[in-house]
Amino acid sequence: MTVTDDLVEMLATMAGFSIDPAHRPGVAANLALLLDRAALIATPPLAVVAEPAPVFHP
Amino acid sequence: MATLPQGAVAVADAVRRGAVTARAVLEARLARIAALDPRLNAFTAILADRAREEADAVDAQVAAGRDPGPLAGVPFGVKDNYDVLGRTTMAGSIVNRGLPAATADAVLAARLRAAGAVLVGTQNMDEFAYGFTTENAHYGPTRNPRDTRRSAGGSSGGSAASVAAGLVDLALGSDTNGSIRVPASFCGIFGLKPTYGRLPRTGTFPFVHELDHAGPLARSAADLALVYDCLQGHDSGDFACADRPSEPTSLADPPAGTRVAILDGWFHDMADDDARAAVAKIAAALGATDRVTLPGAEKARAAAFLLTMASAANLHRATLIARAGDYDPATRDRLLAGLLAPADPVQQAQRYRHAFREEARAAFAKHDLLLAPATPCAAPLLGQPTIRVAGADLPTRANAGILTQPISFIGLPVVAVPVSAGALPIAVQIIARPWAEALALQAAAKLERDGVAGLEMAAP
């Protein structure tokens, strides 16, 4: 996954803030890593009973 | 100084009997800190005046014929993300410096003090606990007392290094993705990451609410069990803390018939030969021959990675936007990326937690304890950019915890037991089903008695 500095700033603008241009390459690299990890868990679909409850019981 | 007791059990016993004063033990530890900490950089603050007052109060109780408690006179430290009365909780950062000072000690630190322990200082960590190497841009790196060219691990690196080097006898750390177990492994000491919700985090600075655990580090299994018993108990200040009664530990051998298995797959593939040898040594001592695979471990690690980034970013949103330049660059870039994370994979990661928990439950239907390396390799050099794992060079800071992350993701209790592995130690995770810390501690105590686990104090 490639994430550009321009994409980083566009996403930040959508979220209501701006990122210092000097910080954007590092943020882009980490966002690319995050999206790679996200792809790992995208499939297979989880059962509908797999809940995302924020209060977790081990 | 050479005749003074070492370790929590021995110190407390000697102080309670009046064989030594808490003040004498404290002065010995302060002298060792003065001699070694300039090189190790394990502490962010030494609280000598306060510690002397506490030690003197313990000695006054003994002199009056009263029992100061099971940790009488035991010097301990807390990770820099624990509240200490009168101090701002910095959490390894400078971002918090404008916050008000804490009005009380963190609940777990207060429980240790109530048991007679003496708080010596606060200890270095990765900024906001986000890292596995304690290479902190603001406070400098903590050096591993087993080899000062190497990382102490993180994020509770100062806590682990100080215990390994005998600067204190116990420490309190926190573990979100492996931050007690990784430094325990690199520094060659014992660490306990309890079940999620077992110990209250009240008065600690959060990193990832849904993954944060608090726990102790010690040089022996007996010390670890003793301090854990003093820490247990509900506190309503932590919404995730379970309202369960204390379950005192025993150092007896695990019950006959305890079923122990080795975690295969991800936990084997992502470990080097030293880590595999450490697991084999522990497995042989516990009679474990079965191998179990958790097929979702890699995905669990990925989900934990995602949740960490997004949840920690959410916590820091306001300060990140206003003062990004105050953060350690390595922390800043990850947190800013977390602010930009799409919602769908974050939600998927939360749901995957449920799915992986059920996978682990199936494994615990057949086994009582599971074994896995705590780290893929022994301590890397400070500044070493990558570690060699499964034939690939992976970035050190993000990957030293690849074998701990899947386990903390689902909140299982783990005791990290250190094993000599060539020149450097490495720890093995003894993983139990939820709320079965006591069984994992029994196994750790047996391994220590049998001479399989545990190392001498480091002499840097």
mmCIF file of C-alpha atoms in Angstrom, chain B residues 67-368:
data_model
loop_
_atom_site.group_PDB
_atom_site.id
_atom_site.type_symbol
_atom_site.label_atom_id
_atom_site.label_comp_id
_atom_site.label_asym_id
_atom_site.label_seq_id
_atom_site.Cartn_x
_atom_site.Cartn_y
_atom_site.Cartn_z
ATOM 1 C CA ASP B 67 4.099 -5.707 61.757
ATOM 2 C CA PRO B 68 4.652 -3.261 58.878
ATOM 3 C CA GLY B 69 3.284 -5.776 56.380
ATOM 4 C CA PRO B 70 4.350 -8.503 53.988
ATOM 5 C CA LEU B 71 6.565 -6.144 51.990
ATOM 6 C CA ALA B 72 8.178 -4.460 54.979
ATOM 7 C CA GLY B 73 11.035 -2.257 53.835
ATOM 8 C CA VAL B 74 11.139 -3.577 50.261
ATOM 9 C CA PRO B 75 12.389 -0.835 47.903
ATOM 10 C CA PHE B 76 10.374 -0.554 44.690
ATOM 11 C CA GLY B 77 10.026 1.707 41.677
ATOM 12 C CA VAL B 78 7.141 2.610 39.419
ATOM 13 C CA LYS B 79 7.057 3.186 35.706
ATOM 14 C CA ASP B 80 6.822 6.866 34.812
ATOM 15 C CA ASN B 81 3.128 6.465 33.916
ATOM 16 C CA TYR B 82 2.129 5.821 37.566
ATOM 17 C CA ASP B 83 0.851 8.728 39.654
ATOM 18 C CA VAL B 84 3.087 9.763 42.530
ATOM 19 C CA LEU B 85 1.677 12.227 45.049
ATOM 20 C CA GLY B 86 2.821 15.763 44.329
ATOM 21 C CA ARG B 87 4.341 15.020 40.926
ATOM 22 C CA THR B 88 3.012 15.443 37.419
ATOM 23 C CA THR B 89 2.736 12.064 35.709
ATOM 24 C CA MET B 90 4.897 12.506 32.631
ATOM 25 C CA ALA B 91 4.514 9.021 31.093
ATOM 26 C CA GLY B 92 7.895 9.317 29.442
ATOM 27 C CA SER B 93 6.930 12.485 27.607
ATOM 28 C CA ILE B 94 7.181 16.245 27.903
ATOM 29 C CA VAL B 95 3.653 16.660 26.568
ATOM 30 C CA ASN B 96 2.152 16.281 30.057
ATOM 31 C CA ARG B 97 4.322 18.869 31.762
ATOM 32 C CA GLY B 98 1.493 21.393 32.038
ATOM 33 C CA LEU B 99 -0.818 18.966 33.795
ATOM 34 C CA PRO B 100 -1.466 19.310 37.529
ATOM 35 C CA ALA B 101 0.468 17.240 40.035
ATOM 36 C CA ALA B 102 -1.062 13.982 41.197
ATOM 37 C CA THR B 103 -3.099 14.267 44.384
ATOM 38 C CA ALA B 104 -2.446 10.667 45.407
ATOM 39 C CA ASP B 105 -0.242 7.740 44.511
ATOM 40 C CA ALA B 106 -1.609 5.309 41.943
ATOM 41 C CA VAL B 107 -3.742 2.678 43.656
ATOM 42 C CA LEU B 108 -1.258 -0.143 43.073
ATOM 43 C CA ALA B 109 1.656 1.906 44.421
ATOM 44 C CA ALA B 110 -0.453 2.794 47.460
ATOM 45 C CA ARG B 111 -1.213 -0.894 48.017
ATOM 46 C CA LEU B 112 2.498 -1.711 48.026
ATOM 47 C CA ARG B 113 3.183 1.080 50.474
ATOM 48 C CA ALA B 114 0.355 -0.154 52.692
ATOM 49 C CA ALA B 115 2.110 -3.526 52.685
ATOM 50 C CA GLY B 116 5.284 -1.853 53.939
ATOM 51 C CA ALA B 117 7.172 -1.320 50.677
ATOM 52 C CA VAL B 118 9.196 1.846 50.095
ATOM 53 C CA LEU B 119 8.811 3.855 46.888
ATOM 54 C CA VAL B 120 12.243 4.847 45.571
ATOM 55 C CA GLY B 121 11.486 6.539 42.265
ATOM 56 C CA THR B 122 9.887 6.704 38.840
ATOM 57 C CA GLN B 123 11.317 4.774 35.922
ATOM 58 C CA ASN B 124 12.052 5.386 32.266
ATOM 59 C CA MET B 125 9.804 4.119 29.488
ATOM 60 C CA ASP B 126 8.983 4.584 25.829
ATOM 61 C CA GLU B 127 7.001 7.769 25.412
ATOM 62 C CA PHE B 128 3.397 7.073 26.476
ATOM 63 C CA ALA B 129 4.322 3.352 26.520
ATOM 64 C CA TYR B 130 4.354 3.250 22.708
ATOM 65 C CA GLY B 131 7.396 1.081 21.960
ATOM 66 C CA PHE B 132 9.388 -1.988 22.891
ATOM 67 C CA THR B 133 12.910 -0.598 23.388
ATOM 68 C CA THR B 134 12.835 2.356 25.854
ATOM 69 C CA GLU B 135 14.807 4.521 23.466
ATOM 70 C CA ASN B 136 13.179 7.716 24.638
ATOM 71 C CA ALA B 137 13.876 10.923 22.696
ATOM 72 C CA HIS B 138 13.277 13.091 25.778
ATOM 73 C CA TYR B 139 14.940 11.125 28.574
ATOM 74 C CA GLY B 140 17.458 9.018 26.677
ATOM 75 C CA PRO B 141 17.668 5.243 26.299
ATOM 76 C CA THR B 142 17.654 2.818 29.196
ATOM 77 C CA ARG B 143 20.611 0.433 28.949
ATOM 78 C CA ASN B 144 20.318 -3.278 29.577
ATOM 79 C CA PRO B 145 22.269 -4.228 32.726
ATOM 80 C CA ARG B 146 23.139 -7.617 31.187
ATOM 81 C CA ASP B 147 24.972 -5.799 28.382
ATOM 82 C CA THR B 148 24.855 -2.014 28.406
ATOM 83 C CA ARG B 149 25.220 -1.817 24.639
ATOM 84 C CA ARG B 150 21.782 -3.369 24.357
ATOM 85 C CA SER B 151 18.168 -2.358 24.819
ATOM 86 C CA ALA B 152 16.447 -3.098 28.114
ATOM 87 C CA GLY B 153 13.247 -3.646 26.161
ATOM 88 C CA GLY B 154 10.128 -1.637 26.617
ATOM 89 C CA SER B 155 8.057 0.029 27.296
ATOM 90 C CA SER B 156 8.682 -0.764 30.998
ATOM 91 C CA GLY B 157 12.424 -0.755 30.311
ATOM 92 C CA GLY B 158 13.505 1.346 33.283
ATOM 93 C CA SER B 159 11.471 -0.833 35.624
ATOM 94 C CA ALA B 160 12.967 -4.068 34.280
ATOM 95 C CA ALA B 161 16.547 -2.769 34.163
ATOM 96 C CA SER B 162 16.369 -1.451 37.724
ATOM 97 C CA VAL B 163 15.113 -4.781 39.061
ATOM 98 C CA ALA B 164 17.649 -6.816 37.062
ATOM 99 C CA ALA B 165 20.513 -4.641 38.321
ATOM 100 C CA GLY B 166 19.362 -4.687 41.951
ATOM 101 C CA LEU B 167 18.636 -0.972 42.132
ATOM 102 C CA VAL B 168 15.252 -1.937 43.560
ATOM 103 C CA ASP B 169 13.754 -5.288 44.526
ATOM 104 C CA LEU B 170 10.418 -4.845 42.758
ATOM 105 C CA ALA B 171 8.862 -2.590 40.163
ATOM 106 C CA LEU B 172 5.444 -1.829 38.775
ATOM 107 C CA GLY B 173 5.071 -1.641 35.014
ATOM 108 C CA SER B 174 2.310 -1.676 32.450
ATOM 109 C CA ASP B 175 1.683 -3.983 29.524
ATOM 110 C CA THR B 176 -0.532 -3.079 26.581
ATOM 111 C CA ASN B 177 1.091 -5.189 23.884
ATOM 112 C CA GLY B 178 4.001 -6.750 25.769
ATOM 113 C CA SER B 179 5.536 -3.917 27.768
ATOM 114 C CA ILE B 180 6.130 -6.018 30.892
ATOM 115 C CA ARG B 181 7.006 -9.276 29.109
ATOM 116 C CA VAL B 182 9.414 -7.861 26.507
ATOM 117 C CA PRO B 183 11.684 -6.026 28.986
ATOM 118 C CA ALA B 184 11.466 -8.986 31.383
ATOM 119 C CA SER B 185 12.790 -11.125 28.545
ATOM 120 C CA PHE B 186 15.591 -8.786 27.517
ATOM 121 C CA CYS B 187 16.690 -8.092 31.118
ATOM 122 C CA GLY B 188 16.328 -11.662 32.394
ATOM 123 C CA ILE B 189 13.751 -11.202 35.150
ATOM 124 C CA PHE B 190 10.215 -12.397 35.951
ATOM 125 C CA GLY B 191 7.166 -10.377 34.947
ATOM 126 C CA LEU B 192 3.446 -10.821 35.413
ATOM 127 C CA LYS B 193 0.846 -9.492 33.024
ATOM 128 C CA PRO B 194 -2.378 -10.405 34.822
ATOM 129 C CA THR B 195 -5.767 -11.070 33.278
ATOM 130 C CA TYR B 196 -7.299 -7.930 31.756
ATOM 131 C CA GLY B 197 -9.333 -6.375 34.553
ATOM 132 C CA ARG B 198 -7.551 -8.156 37.412
ATOM 133 C CA LEU B 199 -5.509 -5.238 38.764
ATOM 134 C CA PRO B 200 -6.809 -1.672 38.851
ATOM 135 C CA ARG B 201 -5.041 0.893 36.714
ATOM 136 C CA THR B 202 -6.432 3.762 38.778
ATOM 137 C CA GLY B 203 -3.889 6.553 38.843
ATOM 138 C CA THR B 204 -1.898 5.438 35.821
ATOM 139 C CA PHE B 205 -1.703 7.415 32.589
ATOM 140 C CA PRO B 206 -3.533 5.390 29.931
ATOM 141 C CA PHE B 207 -2.171 4.286 26.578
ATOM 142 C CA VAL B 208 -4.915 2.073 25.078
ATOM 143 C CA HIS B 209 -7.797 1.665 27.515
ATOM 144 C CA GLU B 210 -9.058 -1.585 26.058
ATOM 145 C CA LEU B 211 -5.620 -3.235 26.162
ATOM 146 C CA ASP B 212 -3.812 -1.694 29.139
ATOM 147 C CA HIS B 213 -2.769 -3.960 32.009
ATOM 148 C CA ALA B 214 -0.753 -3.096 35.122
ATOM 149 C CA GLY B 215 1.597 -5.620 36.694
ATOM 150 C CA PRO B 216 4.788 -6.315 38.636
ATOM 151 C CA LEU B 217 8.377 -7.247 37.760
ATOM 152 C CA ALA B 218 10.747 -9.115 40.101
ATOM 153 C CA ARG B 219 13.939 -11.169 40.116
ATOM 154 C CA SER B 220 12.261 -14.323 41.428
ATOM 155 C CA ALA B 221 8.964 -16.119 41.067
ATOM 156 C CA ALA B 222 8.515 -16.063 44.834
ATOM 157 C CA ASP B 223 8.924 -12.271 44.879
ATOM 158 C CA LEU B 224 6.501 -11.945 41.987
ATOM 159 C CA ALA B 225 3.851 -14.029 43.746
ATOM 160 C CA LEU B 226 4.281 -12.089 46.984
ATOM 161 C CA VAL B 227 3.866 -8.705 45.351
ATOM 162 C CA TYR B 228 0.954 -9.919 43.220
ATOM 163 C CA ASP B 229 -0.905 -10.991 46.348
ATOM 164 C CA CYS B 230 -0.401 -7.512 47.780
ATOM 165 C CA LEU B 231 -1.708 -5.895 44.589
ATOM 166 C CA GLN B 232 -4.923 -7.850 44.126
ATOM 167 C CA GLY B 233 -8.361 -6.426 44.773
ATOM 168 C CA HIS B 234 -11.108 -4.411 43.133
ATOM 169 C CA ASP B 235 -11.005 -0.650 42.763
ATOM 170 C CA SER B 236 -13.971 1.267 41.439
ATOM 171 C CA GLY B 237 -11.744 3.950 39.941
ATOM 172 C CA ASP B 238 -10.955 1.660 37.004
ATOM 173 C CA PHE B 239 -14.122 0.869 35.051
ATOM 174 C CA ALA B 240 -12.520 -2.249 33.571
ATOM 175 C CA CYS B 241 -11.422 -3.664 36.928
ATOM 176 C CA ALA B 242 -13.330 -6.837 37.724
ATOM 177 C CA ASP B 243 -15.041 -7.031 41.093
ATOM 178 C CA ARG B 244 -13.443 -10.314 42.097
ATOM 179 C CA PRO B 245 -12.090 -11.384 45.443
ATOM 180 C CA SER B 246 -8.343 -11.765 45.872
ATOM 181 C CA GLU B 247 -7.114 -15.229 44.986
ATOM 182 C CA PRO B 248 -3.928 -15.790 47.004
ATOM 183 C CA THR B 249 -1.147 -17.632 45.261
ATOM 184 C CA SER B 250 0.756 -20.710 46.340
ATOM 185 C CA LEU B 251 4.289 -21.677 45.477
ATOM 186 C CA ALA B 252 3.499 -25.375 45.555
ATOM 187 C CA ASP B 253 4.062 -27.389 42.392
ATOM 188 C CA PRO B 254 1.232 -27.202 39.852
ATOM 189 C CA PRO B 255 -1.427 -29.840 40.568
ATOM 190 C CA ALA B 256 -0.761 -33.307 39.177
ATOM 191 C CA GLY B 257 -2.358 -33.616 35.780
ATOM 192 C CA THR B 258 -1.804 -29.985 34.786
ATOM 193 C CA ARG B 259 -1.834 -30.060 31.003
ATOM 194 C CA VAL B 260 0.865 -27.941 29.392
ATOM 195 C CA ALA B 261 1.285 -27.419 25.641
ATOM 196 C CA ILE B 262 3.676 -25.531 23.368
ATOM 197 C CA LEU B 263 2.214 -22.887 21.075
ATOM 198 C CA ASP B 264 3.146 -23.710 17.505
ATOM 199 C CA GLY B 265 2.608 -21.839 14.235
ATOM 200 C CA TRP B 266 3.142 -18.077 14.585
ATOM 201 C CA PHE B 267 4.847 -18.484 17.967
ATOM 202 C CA HIS B 268 7.358 -20.961 16.546
ATOM 203 C CA ASP B 269 7.811 -19.463 13.102
ATOM 204 C CA MET B 270 8.502 -15.937 14.378
ATOM 205 C CA ALA B 271 11.177 -16.949 16.909
ATOM 206 C CA ASP B 272 14.885 -17.502 16.440
ATOM 207 C CA ASP B 273 16.826 -20.553 17.606
ATOM 208 C CA ASP B 274 17.577 -19.090 21.054
ATOM 209 C CA ALA B 275 13.911 -18.375 21.697
ATOM 210 C CA ARG B 276 12.881 -21.844 20.529
ATOM 211 C CA ALA B 277 15.548 -23.415 22.731
ATOM 212 C CA ALA B 278 14.251 -21.485 25.744
ATOM 213 C CA VAL B 279 10.742 -22.800 25.132
ATOM 214 C CA ALA B 280 12.061 -26.346 24.685
ATOM 215 C CA LYS B 281 13.887 -26.110 28.028
ATOM 216 C CA ILE B 282 10.761 -24.929 29.862
ATOM 217 C CA ALA B 283 8.579 -27.461 28.066
ATOM 218 C CA ALA B 284 10.860 -30.326 29.057
ATOM 219 C CA ALA B 285 10.817 -29.234 32.695
ATOM 220 C CA LEU B 286 7.014 -29.033 32.719
ATOM 221 C CA GLY B 287 6.542 -32.257 30.773
ATOM 222 C CA ALA B 288 4.909 -30.533 27.830
ATOM 223 C CA THR B 289 4.955 -32.419 24.558
ATOM 224 C CA ASP B 290 1.670 -31.416 22.909
ATOM 225 C CA ARG B 291 1.776 -28.634 20.356
ATOM 226 C CA VAL B 292 -1.163 -26.310 19.794
ATOM 227 C CA THR B 293 -1.717 -23.827 17.001
ATOM 228 C CA LEU B 294 -3.808 -20.691 17.254
ATOM 229 C CA PRO B 295 -4.381 -20.106 13.540
ATOM 230 C CA GLY B 296 -5.511 -16.534 14.073
ATOM 231 C CA ALA B 297 -2.410 -15.350 15.920
ATOM 232 C CA GLU B 298 -0.980 -13.295 13.070
ATOM 233 C CA LYS B 299 -4.322 -11.615 12.517
ATOM 234 C CA ALA B 300 -4.674 -11.022 16.250
ATOM 235 C CA ARG B 301 -1.332 -9.279 16.204
ATOM 236 C CA ALA B 302 -2.452 -7.142 13.254
ATOM 237 C CA ALA B 303 -5.707 -6.285 14.997
ATOM 238 C CA ALA B 304 -3.884 -5.321 18.197
ATOM 239 C CA PHE B 305 -1.553 -3.138 16.130
ATOM 240 C CA LEU B 306 -4.543 -1.359 14.561
ATOM 241 C CA LEU B 307 -6.459 -0.895 17.789
ATOM 242 C CA THR B 308 -3.394 0.445 19.514
ATOM 243 C CA MET B 309 -2.725 3.021 16.847
ATOM 244 C CA ALA B 310 -6.331 4.197 16.603
ATOM 245 C CA SER B 311 -7.210 4.159 20.288
ATOM 246 C CA ALA B 312 -3.999 5.852 21.446
ATOM 247 C CA ALA B 313 -4.412 8.468 18.712
ATOM 248 C CA ASN B 314 -7.930 9.165 19.868
ATOM 249 C CA LEU B 315 -6.660 9.709 23.416
ATOM 250 C CA HIS B 316 -4.044 12.203 22.214
ATOM 251 C CA ARG B 317 -6.065 13.966 19.519
ATOM 252 C CA ALA B 318 -6.181 17.418 21.090
ATOM 253 C CA THR B 319 -2.509 17.587 22.075
ATOM 254 C CA LEU B 320 -1.373 15.987 18.819
ATOM 255 C CA ILE B 321 -3.116 18.660 16.792
ATOM 256 C CA ALA B 322 -1.945 21.501 19.006
ATOM 257 C CA ARG B 323 1.607 20.375 19.851
ATOM 258 C CA ALA B 324 2.757 17.608 17.529
ATOM 259 C CA GLY B 325 6.320 18.877 17.762
ATOM 260 C CA ASP B 326 6.476 18.069 21.485
ATOM 261 C CA TYR B 327 6.149 14.331 20.840
ATOM 262 C CA ASP B 328 8.962 11.875 20.264
ATOM 263 C CA PRO B 329 8.999 11.654 16.442
ATOM 264 C CA ALA B 330 8.519 7.883 16.500
ATOM 265 C CA THR B 331 5.427 8.257 18.692
ATOM 266 C CA ARG B 332 4.101 11.292 16.858
ATOM 267 C CA ASP B 333 4.076 9.765 13.397
ATOM 268 C CA ARG B 334 2.286 6.630 14.560
ATOM 269 C CA LEU B 335 -0.320 8.576 16.538
ATOM 270 C CA LEU B 336 -1.006 10.985 13.678
ATOM 271 C CA ALA B 337 -1.426 8.008 11.335
ATOM 272 C CA GLY B 338 -3.850 6.548 13.871
ATOM 273 C CA LEU B 339 -5.940 9.731 13.695
ATOM 274 C CA LEU B 340 -6.349 9.111 9.966
ATOM 275 C CA ALA B 341 -7.323 5.435 10.260
ATOM 276 C CA PRO B 342 -10.525 4.473 8.454
ATOM 277 C CA ALA B 343 -13.316 3.343 10.769
ATOM 278 C CA ASP B 344 -14.004 -0.025 9.145
ATOM 279 C CA PRO B 345 -10.733 -1.819 9.951
ATOM 280 C CA VAL B 346 -10.757 -0.414 13.480
ATOM 281 C CA GLN B 347 -14.223 -1.845 14.017
ATOM 282 C CA GLN B 348 -13.110 -5.096 12.396
ATOM 283 C CA ALA B 349 -10.173 -5.287 14.818
ATOM 284 C CA GLN B 350 -12.514 -4.928 17.789
ATOM 285 C CA ARG B 351 -14.711 -7.704 16.442
ATOM 286 C CA TYR B 352 -11.719 -9.887 15.646
ATOM 287 C CA ARG B 353 -10.829 -9.735 19.322
ATOM 288 C CA HIS B 354 -13.978 -11.693 20.074
ATOM 289 C CA ALA B 355 -13.189 -14.265 17.378
ATOM 290 C CA PHE B 356 -9.609 -14.844 18.566
ATOM 291 C CA ARG B 357 -10.715 -15.109 22.186
ATOM 292 C CA GLU B 358 -12.973 -18.015 21.194
ATOM 293 C CA GLU B 359 -10.021 -19.655 19.424
ATOM 294 C CA ALA B 360 -7.977 -19.466 22.613
ATOM 295 C CA ARG B 361 -10.881 -20.784 24.666
ATOM 296 C CA ALA B 362 -10.935 -23.892 22.498
ATOM 297 C CA ALA B 363 -7.230 -24.431 23.215
ATOM 298 C CA PHE B 364 -7.833 -24.086 26.949
ATOM 299 C CA ALA B 365 -10.506 -26.751 26.794
ATOM 300 C CA LYS B 366 -7.671 -29.236 26.316
ATOM 301 C CA HIS B 367 -4.763 -27.555 28.083
ATOM 302 C CA ASP B 368 -4.206 -25.559 31.254
#
